[in-house]
Every structure is written in structure tokens, then in C-alpha cells.
Amino acid sequence: MPLEYALQNRGKFGDAGPWKLPTAIEATLRDVLGIEALPRQICDRAKRKPFIFNIMVVGETGLGKTTFMNTLFNTDLTEEITHEYPQNNKTVAITPTTYDLVEEGVSLHLTVIDTPGFGDQLNREANLFPIVEYIENQFEAFHKAEKNSNFRHAIPDTRVHAVLYFVAPTGKSLKELDVTVLKALSDKVNIIPVIAKADTLTFEERSELKQIILRDIDAHQIKIYPKEYTDEPDITSDLEKYIPFAVIGSDTFIDVDGQKIRGRTYRWGSVQVENEEHCDFVHLRALLMDSCLQDLIETTHSKHYALYRRGQLRTKGRPESILEGDESYESRIEDTKKSLAEEMMRKEEEMRQNFVAQVRETEALLREREEQLIRKKQEFLQEIEEKRRQLQQEEQDVNALLNERSLNYSSTKKIFGKKN
């Protein structure tokens, strides 16, 4: 019976393969089932545990990084550790601080990783190492948790989801340290370049500095977020034109038309942090919080962490076919099929070329042998003709001798007949 059933239904149900569902048949409901409640259930379940977001801040001392973070998250975060003589720090310190932010029942487990001492030493060659070491240590901790027997439990995610790299609003190009750090981190984390203290620049100077930074980024092939990593270009296309974001931070509120807003007051006027005509702060916040926060987390897992995990597996001798995670299984299968098809076409073309070459070689050999046979035939025909002529000549000579002999016999007979 099972064999008969299999033969009767052969070809009707294709192999779904791993991580696939078979083709579904559409059915019509006769009454309300309550499926519309599923999104609400997922939303309610998601609110029960806090979302995790880890952001690293990198930049030279004095660029207002802590003030800007207070402005970005609308709260008073812990003041950064200041040093009376920054040049006395022999290395960059990594100081992660975690905060719980709650808004309308949604909790955000925010970790701000500061890097005091970055760029403060006269010898800056070692500034990059502590940052890279911290990022890779978080990858390694997550990797070990995945290999644990309790891997189905929630894994504490301490991986860095984004890096705000602050560029000083001075100079005509990226510094050598900036280029070195951005190139080293671009394959390990989502980097968002930021121009600090934009209120020190005129609108023309700000536009010119942006173009210079973008030119240096392209020249050194530095990957930045969201241009190089996001899978949702339609959402981020309107925000990418503001990269690098020229921002202003302020812990104080000023009175503008009877409203208290974040800003700074100068003798010549005031600067409003959330005014898009004054800076790009609202666009950076829209990128981080409104549009791409979840995408930053997913990109960290599917791109940067997957790249790190693949490298770790390759060092242990694992074959490449199992290195990619479930998220990219389909693309790997399609790429493999495409590469196999291209390889088959290449081999087929190579075999065709070899066959054509062998046919041509055989044809040339047969043509040469045919020409040799034709030459031998002509030689044989000439030899036969020569033998025929010789035979005719000998035949003529024999006939001549016979005739001569017959004449001699007749004359002799006549002579002896007379005597008798």
C-alpha cells in the first residue's frame, strides 16, 4: 500500500527541503476564527521583555559625545570619565554603561559603550586595539553561548549593534587615525559617521566637509551603515543623503516662541538641536530609533557576527558548506546552483572545444593520409603505364624477331629447293 500510494502521487508533492514549508492550499473560512489577533499577541509578548540595543561612541575627547548621547535619548546619562591630562592615558578605556528606558510600556535595555582616551595620546597606533578586542570578545561570548547545551534559552546579547564615529569639525579631510579605525571596524560593526559640533560650521562649510568625508570614505572603500548593509533601501534612501550627520548636542533648554526646546544660545542668536535647518540631529534619531533600530540588530547578527562565526568555524576545519546560518541558507543554495551551472557550462564548452579540436586534428590526419594514398595511386598508375609500354615494346620486339626468323626460314628453303 505505501508503495502503491507513492507511485500514484509521484510528482504531486515536491521535496520541501530544510527550513521550507510545503505549498499550501487556500481555504475559505465560514466564520470568524480570530486570526487577526495574532499580530496583537506577538506585540504583547514582545513588550514583556526589554529590547536590547548596544551602541558604541568613538571620537576624540572634547567633541561633546556624552552631551550628544543625553540629547539623543532624551535623558541624563552618566557623565563620561574625564582625565586632567588625557595624554597620560597609555591606552583607550572601554566603559559600557547600561540603562533601562521605558516609553509607553516598551522597555529598551540600552548599553552605551564609551571609549575615553581615544585619540588623546601622542602615539595613537594602539588606539584601535582595545575597541576591536572588545567587539570580538562580545562575538566570542555569544558564540560560546550558542554552543552551550542550554542554547535554546535566551542568550544575553552584548554585541555592539552600532558605532557612532565622531569626526572633528576641523580639517579638510579625514585624519589618518579616522581612516585606520573606520576601515578596521567597517567589517565588524555598523558604522555611522557623525560630524560633531555642527554649530561651529557655516552651512557652506558643513556641506563642503560632508563632501570631503564622503569622498575619503569612497576612496578608502569604507563600508558605512546603512548604505552597505541595509536590506531596506526604500526606508533609508531619504536619510542616506544626510550622511555624515552633522549634529549638535545640548543639555540645556531654551525658550523659543514660548516652548522649551533643546538648544544653545550665543550672542548672535540661538541654535535649536531638533531644527533640521540647523543640524541633522532629527534625521540621525529617525535613522536610529524610528527606521533602523531593529535592522541594526539583525544586521549585526546576520552579517557581522555571521562573518566572525564563519571565521571561527573555518579555523576548526569545518567545511564551508555549513558555515552560513539559517538566514542565508536559501541564498547559499541558489549561489551554489548558479556556480554549479556555470561550472557545467564551462566544462561543456571545454569538452566541445576539445571535441572540435580532436575532429579537426582527425580530419587533418585523414586528409593527409588521403593525399598520400592519391600520390601512391598515381605512382602505381604511372608504374603500370610504364610496365605496359615496356610490355608493348617487348611484344613488338618479339614480333619483329618472329617475322625476321620467318623470312630467314623462307629464303633458306628456297635456296635449298633450287639446288635439289
CSV table of C-alpha atoms in Angstrom, one decimal:
chain,number,residue,atom,x,y,z
A,1,MET,CA,0.0,0.0,0.0
A,2,PRO,CA,2.7,2.6,0.8
A,3,LEU,CA,4.5,1.8,-2.4
A,4,GLU,CA,1.2,2.0,-4.4
A,5,TYR,CA,0.3,5.3,-2.8
A,6,ALA,CA,3.8,6.7,-3.5
A,7,LEU,CA,3.5,5.6,-7.2
A,8,GLN,CA,0.0,7.1,-7.6
A,9,ASN,CA,1.1,10.5,-6.1
A,10,ARG,CA,4.5,10.7,-7.5
A,11,GLY,CA,5.5,14.2,-8.5
A,12,LYS,CA,2.5,15.8,-6.8
A,13,PHE,CA,4.3,16.9,-3.6
A,14,GLY,CA,7.8,18.2,-4.2
A,15,ASP,CA,10.5,17.9,-1.6
A,16,ALA,CA,10.1,20.9,0.7
A,17,GLY,CA,13.7,20.8,1.8
A,18,PRO,CA,15.2,22.1,5.0
A,19,TRP,CA,13.6,25.3,6.5
A,20,LYS,CA,10.8,25.2,3.9
A,21,LEU,CA,7.1,24.7,4.1
A,22,PRO,CA,5.2,22.7,1.5
A,23,THR,CA,2.9,24.5,-0.9
A,24,ALA,CA,-0.3,25.5,1.0
A,25,ILE,CA,-3.8,25.1,-0.4
A,26,GLU,CA,-6.0,28.2,0.1
A,27,ALA,CA,-9.1,27.5,2.2
A,28,THR,CA,-12.2,29.8,2.8
A,29,LEU,CA,-13.3,30.5,6.4
A,30,ARG,CA,-17.0,30.0,7.0
A,31,ASP,CA,-16.9,32.1,10.2
A,32,VAL,CA,-14.7,34.4,12.3
A,33,LEU,CA,-11.7,32.4,13.6
A,34,GLY,CA,-9.7,35.2,15.3
A,35,ILE,CA,-6.5,35.2,13.2
A,36,GLU,CA,-6.4,39.0,13.3
A,37,ALA,CA,-5.4,38.7,17.0
A,38,LEU,CA,-2.1,37.1,16.2
A,39,PRO,CA,-0.2,40.4,15.5
A,40,ARG,CA,-1.5,41.8,18.8
A,41,GLN,CA,-0.4,38.7,20.6
A,42,ILE,CA,3.1,39.0,19.1
A,43,CYS,CA,3.2,42.7,20.1
A,44,ASP,CA,2.1,42.0,23.7
A,45,ARG,CA,4.6,39.2,24.0
A,46,ALA,CA,7.4,41.4,22.7
A,47,LYS,CA,6.6,44.1,25.3
A,48,ARG,CA,7.0,41.6,28.2
A,49,LYS,CA,10.8,41.6,27.8
A,50,PRO,CA,13.0,44.6,27.1
A,51,PHE,CA,14.6,45.2,23.7
A,52,ILE,CA,18.4,45.2,23.7
A,53,PHE,CA,20.4,47.9,21.9
A,54,ASN,CA,24.2,48.3,22.4
A,55,ILE,CA,25.7,51.4,20.9
A,56,MET,CA,29.4,52.4,21.0
A,57,VAL,CA,30.6,56.0,20.8
A,58,VAL,CA,34.1,56.6,19.4
A,59,GLY,CA,35.7,60.0,19.0
A,60,GLU,CA,38.4,62.3,20.3
A,61,THR,CA,38.0,64.0,23.7
A,62,GLY,CA,36.2,67.3,23.6
A,63,LEU,CA,33.7,66.6,20.8
A,64,GLY,CA,30.7,66.5,23.1
A,65,LYS,CA,29.9,62.8,22.9
A,66,THR,CA,28.3,62.4,26.3
A,67,THR,CA,26.2,65.6,25.8
A,68,PHE,CA,25.0,64.3,22.5
A,69,MET,CA,24.0,60.9,23.9
A,70,ASN,CA,22.0,62.7,26.6
A,71,THR,CA,20.3,64.7,23.8
A,72,LEU,CA,19.8,61.6,21.6
A,73,PHE,CA,18.0,59.5,24.2
A,74,ASN,CA,16.2,62.4,26.0
A,75,THR,CA,17.7,61.6,29.4
A,76,ASP,CA,20.6,62.3,31.6
A,77,LEU,CA,23.1,59.5,31.1
A,78,THR,CA,26.2,59.2,33.4
A,79,GLU,CA,28.8,61.8,32.6
A,80,GLU,CA,31.8,60.5,30.8
A,81,ILE,CA,35.0,59.9,32.8
A,82,THR,CA,37.3,62.9,32.3
A,83,HIS,CA,41.0,63.0,32.7
A,84,GLU,CA,43.0,66.0,33.8
A,85,TYR,CA,45.8,65.0,31.5
A,86,PRO,CA,44.4,62.8,28.7
A,87,GLN,CA,47.8,62.3,27.1
A,88,ASN,CA,48.9,60.4,30.2
A,89,ASN,CA,46.5,57.6,29.3
A,90,LYS,CA,48.5,54.8,27.8
A,91,THR,CA,45.5,53.1,26.3
A,92,VAL,CA,41.9,53.5,25.4
A,93,ALA,CA,39.4,52.6,28.1
A,94,ILE,CA,36.2,50.8,27.3
A,95,THR,CA,33.4,51.7,29.7
A,96,PRO,CA,30.0,50.1,28.9
A,97,THR,CA,27.1,51.5,30.9
A,98,THR,CA,23.6,50.0,30.8
A,99,TYR,CA,20.3,52.0,31.2
A,100,ASP,CA,16.7,50.9,31.2
A,101,LEU,CA,14.5,53.3,29.2
A,102,VAL,CA,10.7,52.8,29.3
A,103,GLU,CA,8.2,54.5,26.9
A,104,GLU,CA,4.5,53.6,26.7
A,105,GLY,CA,5.1,50.1,28.0
A,106,VAL,CA,8.0,49.4,25.8
A,107,SER,CA,11.3,48.8,27.6
A,108,LEU,CA,14.7,49.4,26.0
A,109,HIS,CA,17.8,47.8,27.6
A,110,LEU,CA,20.3,50.4,26.3
A,111,THR,CA,24.1,50.0,26.7
A,112,VAL,CA,26.3,52.9,25.8
A,113,ILE,CA,29.9,51.9,25.3
A,114,ASP,CA,32.2,54.9,25.7
A,115,THR,CA,35.8,55.0,24.7
A,116,PRO,CA,37.6,57.6,26.8
A,117,GLY,CA,41.2,58.3,25.9
A,118,PHE,CA,40.7,57.7,22.2
A,119,GLY,CA,42.9,59.9,20.1
A,120,ASP,CA,44.4,61.7,23.2
A,121,GLN,CA,47.9,60.1,23.1
A,122,LEU,CA,50.7,61.4,21.0
A,123,ASN,CA,51.3,57.8,19.8
A,124,ARG,CA,47.9,56.7,18.5
A,125,GLU,CA,48.9,53.4,17.0
A,126,ALA,CA,47.4,51.4,19.8
A,127,ASN,CA,44.0,53.3,20.0
A,128,LEU,CA,42.3,50.8,17.7
A,129,PHE,CA,43.2,47.5,19.5
A,130,PRO,CA,41.0,47.9,22.7
A,131,ILE,CA,38.0,48.7,20.5
A,132,VAL,CA,38.5,45.8,18.2
A,133,GLU,CA,39.2,43.5,21.1
A,134,TYR,CA,36.0,44.5,22.9
A,135,ILE,CA,33.8,43.9,19.8
A,136,GLU,CA,35.4,40.5,19.1
A,137,ASN,CA,35.1,39.5,22.8
A,138,GLN,CA,31.3,40.1,22.6
A,139,PHE,CA,31.1,38.0,19.4
A,140,GLU,CA,33.1,35.2,21.2
A,141,ALA,CA,30.9,35.3,24.3
A,142,PHE,CA,27.8,35.0,22.1
A,143,HIS,CA,29.4,32.2,20.1
A,144,LYS,CA,30.2,30.2,23.3
A,145,ALA,CA,26.6,30.7,24.5
A,146,GLU,CA,25.3,29.3,21.2
A,147,LYS,CA,27.4,26.2,21.7
A,148,ASN,CA,26.2,25.7,25.2
A,149,SER,CA,23.8,22.8,26.0
A,150,ASN,CA,21.2,25.4,27.0
A,151,PHE,CA,21.3,27.1,23.6
A,152,ARG,CA,17.5,27.3,23.4
A,153,HIS,CA,17.5,29.7,26.4
A,154,ALA,CA,17.7,33.4,25.7
A,155,ILE,CA,21.3,34.4,25.1
A,156,PRO,CA,22.4,37.7,26.6
A,157,ASP,CA,23.3,39.9,23.6
A,158,THR,CA,26.2,42.2,24.4
A,159,ARG,CA,27.3,42.6,20.8
A,160,VAL,CA,27.8,46.1,19.5
A,161,HIS,CA,25.0,46.9,17.2
A,162,ALA,CA,26.1,50.4,16.1
A,163,VAL,CA,29.1,52.7,16.3
A,164,LEU,CA,28.7,56.4,16.2
A,165,TYR,CA,32.1,57.7,15.0
A,166,PHE,CA,32.5,61.4,15.8
A,167,VAL,CA,34.6,63.4,13.3
A,168,ALA,CA,36.0,66.8,14.4
A,169,PRO,CA,34.6,69.8,12.6
A,170,THR,CA,38.0,70.9,11.6
A,171,GLY,CA,40.4,70.0,8.8
A,172,LYS,CA,39.9,69.3,5.1
A,173,SER,CA,39.8,65.6,5.2
A,174,LEU,CA,39.6,62.5,7.4
A,175,LYS,CA,42.7,62.1,9.6
A,176,GLU,CA,44.9,59.1,9.3
A,177,LEU,CA,43.6,57.8,12.6
A,178,ASP,CA,40.0,58.2,11.3
A,179,VAL,CA,40.7,56.2,8.2
A,180,THR,CA,42.5,53.4,10.0
A,181,VAL,CA,39.7,53.0,12.6
A,182,LEU,CA,36.9,53.2,10.1
A,183,LYS,CA,38.5,50.6,7.7
A,184,ALA,CA,39.2,48.2,10.6
A,185,LEU,CA,35.7,48.4,12.1
A,186,SER,CA,33.6,48.6,8.9
A,187,ASP,CA,33.6,44.7,8.6
A,188,LYS,CA,32.9,44.2,12.3
A,189,VAL,CA,30.1,46.6,13.2
A,190,ASN,CA,27.6,49.1,11.7
A,191,ILE,CA,29.4,52.4,11.5
A,192,ILE,CA,27.5,55.7,11.3
A,193,PRO,CA,29.8,58.7,10.8
A,194,VAL,CA,28.9,61.9,12.6
A,195,ILE,CA,30.3,65.4,12.4
A,196,ALA,CA,30.4,66.8,15.9
A,197,LYS,CA,29.6,70.4,17.0
A,198,ALA,CA,28.0,71.4,13.7
A,199,ASP,CA,27.2,74.8,15.2
A,200,THR,CA,30.8,75.8,14.7
A,201,LEU,CA,30.4,75.5,10.9
A,202,THR,CA,28.5,77.6,8.5
A,203,PHE,CA,26.1,75.9,6.1
A,204,GLU,CA,28.6,76.1,3.2
A,205,GLU,CA,31.4,74.8,5.4
A,206,ARG,CA,29.2,71.9,6.6
A,207,SER,CA,28.2,70.9,3.1
A,208,GLU,CA,31.9,71.1,1.9
A,209,LEU,CA,33.1,69.0,4.8
A,210,LYS,CA,30.4,66.3,4.1
A,211,GLN,CA,31.5,66.0,0.5
A,212,ILE,CA,35.1,65.7,1.6
A,213,ILE,CA,34.3,63.0,4.1
A,214,LEU,CA,32.2,61.0,1.6
A,215,ARG,CA,35.0,61.3,-0.9
A,216,ASP,CA,37.5,59.9,1.6
A,217,ILE,CA,35.1,57.1,2.5
A,218,ASP,CA,34.7,56.1,-1.1
A,219,ALA,CA,38.4,56.4,-1.8
A,220,HIS,CA,39.4,54.1,1.1
A,221,GLN,CA,36.4,51.7,0.4
A,222,ILE,CA,35.0,52.1,3.9
A,223,LYS,CA,31.6,50.4,4.5
A,224,ILE,CA,29.2,52.5,6.4
A,225,TYR,CA,25.6,52.0,7.5
A,226,PRO,CA,23.0,51.9,6.0
A,227,LYS,CA,24.5,52.3,2.5
A,228,GLU,CA,26.4,49.0,2.5
A,229,TYR,CA,24.4,46.8,4.8
A,230,THR,CA,20.7,47.5,5.0
A,231,ASP,CA,18.1,45.3,3.2
A,232,GLU,CA,15.5,48.1,3.2
A,233,PRO,CA,16.8,50.8,0.8
A,234,ASP,CA,13.4,52.3,0.3
A,235,ILE,CA,13.2,53.2,4.0
A,236,THR,CA,16.7,54.6,4.3
A,237,SER,CA,17.1,56.3,1.0
A,238,ASP,CA,15.7,59.6,2.3
A,239,LEU,CA,18.1,59.5,5.3
A,240,GLU,CA,21.2,58.5,3.4
A,241,LYS,CA,21.6,61.9,1.8
A,242,TYR,CA,22.3,63.4,5.2
A,243,ILE,CA,25.3,61.1,5.8
A,244,PRO,CA,27.6,62.0,7.5
A,245,PHE,CA,25.2,63.5,10.0
A,246,ALA,CA,26.2,67.0,11.3
A,247,VAL,CA,24.8,67.1,14.8
A,248,ILE,CA,24.6,69.3,17.9
A,249,GLY,CA,24.1,68.3,21.5
A,250,SER,CA,22.8,70.3,24.3
A,251,ASP,CA,21.8,69.5,27.9
A,252,THR,CA,20.0,72.9,28.3
A,253,PHE,CA,16.6,74.1,27.1
A,254,ILE,CA,16.0,77.5,25.6
A,255,ASP,CA,12.7,79.4,25.1
A,256,VAL,CA,11.6,79.6,21.5
A,257,ASP,CA,8.1,81.1,20.9
A,258,GLY,CA,7.1,80.1,24.4
A,259,GLN,CA,8.3,76.5,24.1
A,260,LYS,CA,11.2,74.9,25.9
A,261,ILE,CA,13.4,73.0,23.4
A,262,ARG,CA,17.0,71.8,23.5
A,263,GLY,CA,19.4,74.3,22.1
A,264,ARG,CA,22.3,76.6,22.7
A,265,THR,CA,22.2,80.4,23.0
A,266,TYR,CA,25.0,82.6,21.6
A,267,ARG,CA,25.5,86.4,21.3
A,268,TRP,CA,24.5,86.2,17.7
A,269,GLY,CA,21.4,84.1,18.3
A,270,SER,CA,20.4,80.5,19.2
A,271,VAL,CA,20.8,77.1,17.7
A,272,GLN,CA,18.0,74.5,18.0
A,273,VAL,CA,19.0,70.9,18.2
A,274,GLU,CA,15.8,69.5,16.7
A,275,ASN,CA,15.6,72.1,13.9
A,276,GLU,CA,16.6,70.3,10.7
A,277,GLU,CA,17.6,73.7,9.2
A,278,HIS,CA,20.3,74.0,12.0
A,279,CYS,CA,21.6,70.4,12.0
A,280,ASP,CA,20.9,66.8,11.1
A,281,PHE,CA,20.0,65.6,14.6
A,282,VAL,CA,16.4,64.7,13.8
A,283,HIS,CA,17.5,62.7,10.8
A,284,LEU,CA,20.0,60.7,12.8
A,285,ARG,CA,17.4,60.0,15.5
A,286,ALA,CA,15.0,58.9,12.8
A,287,LEU,CA,17.6,56.5,11.4
A,288,LEU,CA,18.5,55.0,14.8
A,289,MET,CA,15.1,54.9,16.5
A,290,ASP,CA,12.3,55.2,14.0
A,291,SER,CA,13.5,53.3,11.0
A,292,CYS,CA,16.6,51.1,11.6
A,293,LEU,CA,17.0,50.1,15.2
A,294,GLN,CA,15.7,46.5,14.6
A,295,ASP,CA,17.6,46.4,11.3
A,296,LEU,CA,20.8,47.3,13.1
A,297,ILE,CA,20.4,44.4,15.5
A,298,GLU,CA,19.5,42.0,12.7
A,299,THR,CA,22.4,43.2,10.5
A,300,THR,CA,24.8,42.7,13.4
A,301,HIS,CA,23.7,39.1,13.7
A,302,SER,CA,23.3,38.1,10.1
A,303,LYS,CA,26.3,40.0,8.6
A,304,HIS,CA,29.0,40.9,11.1
A,305,TYR,CA,28.5,38.1,13.6
A,306,ALA,CA,28.0,35.5,10.9
A,307,LEU,CA,31.3,36.6,9.3
A,308,TYR,CA,33.0,36.2,12.7
A,309,ARG,CA,31.4,32.8,13.3
A,310,ARG,CA,32.4,31.6,9.9
A,311,GLY,CA,36.0,32.5,10.5
A,312,GLN,CA,35.9,30.7,13.8
A,313,LEU,CA,34.5,27.6,12.2
A,314,ARG,CA,37.0,27.6,9.4
A,315,THR,CA,39.8,27.7,11.9
A,316,LYS,CA,38.4,24.4,13.4
A,317,GLY,CA,38.4,22.7,10.0
A,318,ARG,CA,34.7,22.9,9.3
A,319,PRO,CA,33.7,22.7,5.6
A,320,GLU,CA,32.4,25.9,4.1
A,321,SER,CA,29.1,24.4,3.2
A,322,ILE,CA,27.8,24.6,6.8
A,323,LEU,CA,29.2,27.9,7.8
A,324,GLU,CA,26.3,30.1,6.9
A,325,GLY,CA,23.4,30.5,9.3
A,326,ASP,CA,19.8,29.5,8.5
A,327,GLU,CA,19.0,33.1,7.4
A,328,SER,CA,21.2,32.8,4.3
A,329,TYR,CA,20.6,29.1,3.5
A,330,GLU,CA,18.5,29.9,0.5
A,331,SER,CA,20.9,32.4,-1.0
A,332,ARG,CA,23.8,29.9,-0.5
A,333,ILE,CA,21.7,27.2,-2.2
A,334,GLU,CA,21.0,29.5,-5.1
A,335,ASP,CA,24.6,30.6,-5.4
A,336,THR,CA,25.7,27.0,-5.3
A,337,LYS,CA,23.3,26.1,-8.0
A,338,LYS,CA,24.4,29.0,-10.1
A,339,SER,CA,28.1,28.3,-9.6
A,340,LEU,CA,27.4,24.6,-10.5
A,341,ALA,CA,25.5,25.6,-13.6
A,342,GLU,CA,28.3,27.9,-14.6
A,343,GLU,CA,30.9,25.2,-13.9
A,344,MET,CA,28.9,22.7,-16.0
A,345,MET,CA,28.6,25.2,-18.9
A,346,ARG,CA,32.3,25.8,-18.6
A,347,LYS,CA,33.1,22.1,-18.7
A,348,GLU,CA,30.6,21.6,-21.5
A,349,GLU,CA,32.2,24.4,-23.5
A,350,GLU,CA,35.7,23.0,-22.7
A,351,MET,CA,34.6,19.5,-23.9
A,352,ARG,CA,33.1,21.0,-27.0
A,353,GLN,CA,36.3,22.8,-27.8
A,354,ASN,CA,38.3,19.6,-27.2
A,355,PHE,CA,36.0,17.6,-29.4
A,356,VAL,CA,36.2,20.2,-32.2
A,357,ALA,CA,40.0,20.2,-31.8
A,358,GLN,CA,40.1,16.5,-32.0
A,359,VAL,CA,37.7,16.4,-35.0
A,360,ARG,CA,39.9,18.9,-36.8
A,361,GLU,CA,43.0,17.0,-35.9
A,362,THR,CA,41.5,13.8,-37.2
A,363,GLU,CA,40.2,15.4,-40.3
A,364,ALA,CA,43.7,16.8,-41.0
A,365,LEU,CA,45.2,13.4,-40.4
A,366,LEU,CA,42.7,11.7,-42.7
A,367,ARG,CA,43.2,14.4,-45.3
A,368,GLU,CA,47.0,13.8,-45.2
A,369,ARG,CA,46.5,10.0,-45.5
A,370,GLU,CA,44.1,10.5,-48.4
A,371,GLU,CA,46.7,12.7,-50.1
A,372,GLN,CA,49.3,10.0,-49.5
A,373,LEU,CA,47.0,7.3,-51.0
A,374,ILE,CA,46.3,9.5,-54.0
A,375,ARG,CA,50.0,10.0,-54.5
A,376,LYS,CA,50.6,6.3,-54.2
A,377,LYS,CA,47.8,5.6,-56.6
A,378,GLN,CA,49.3,8.0,-59.2
A,379,GLU,CA,52.7,6.4,-58.7
A,380,PHE,CA,51.2,2.9,-59.2
A,381,LEU,CA,49.3,4.1,-62.3
A,382,GLN,CA,52.5,5.6,-63.7
A,383,GLU,CA,54.4,2.4,-62.9
A,384,ILE,CA,51.6,0.3,-64.6
A,385,GLU,CA,51.7,2.6,-67.6
A,386,GLU,CA,55.4,2.3,-67.8
A,387,LYS,CA,55.2,-1.5,-67.5
A,388,ARG,CA,52.5,-1.6,-70.2
A,389,ARG,CA,54.7,0.4,-72.5
A,390,GLN,CA,57.7,-1.9,-71.8
A,391,LEU,CA,55.4,-4.9,-72.4
A,392,GLN,CA,54.3,-3.4,-75.7
A,393,GLN,CA,57.8,-2.7,-76.7
A,394,GLU,CA,58.9,-6.2,-75.8
A,395,GLU,CA,55.9,-7.6,-77.7
A,396,GLN,CA,56.9,-5.6,-80.7
A,397,ASP,CA,60.5,-6.8,-80.4
A,398,VAL,CA,59.3,-10.4,-80.2
A,399,ASN,CA,57.0,-10.0,-83.2
A,400,ALA,CA,59.9,-8.4,-85.1
A,401,LEU,CA,62.2,-11.3,-84.3
A,402,LEU,CA,59.5,-13.8,-85.3
A,403,ASN,CA,58.9,-12.1,-88.6
A,404,GLU,CA,62.6,-11.9,-89.2
A,405,ARG,CA,63.0,-15.5,-88.4
A,406,SER,CA,60.1,-16.5,-90.7
A,407,LEU,CA,61.7,-14.5,-93.5
A,408,ASN,CA,65.0,-16.2,-93.0
A,409,TYR,CA,63.4,-19.6,-93.0
A,410,SER,CA,61.6,-19.0,-96.2
A,411,SER,CA,64.7,-17.7,-98.0
A,412,THR,CA,66.7,-20.7,-96.9
A,413,LYS,CA,64.1,-23.1,-98.0
A,414,LYS,CA,64.0,-21.5,-101.5
A,415,ILE,CA,67.8,-21.8,-101.8
A,416,PHE,CA,67.9,-25.5,-100.9
A,417,GLY,CA,65.0,-26.2,-103.2
A,418,LYS,CA,66.8,-24.9,-106.2
A,419,LYS,CA,69.9,-27.0,-105.6
A,420,ASN,CA,67.9,-30.1,-105.5
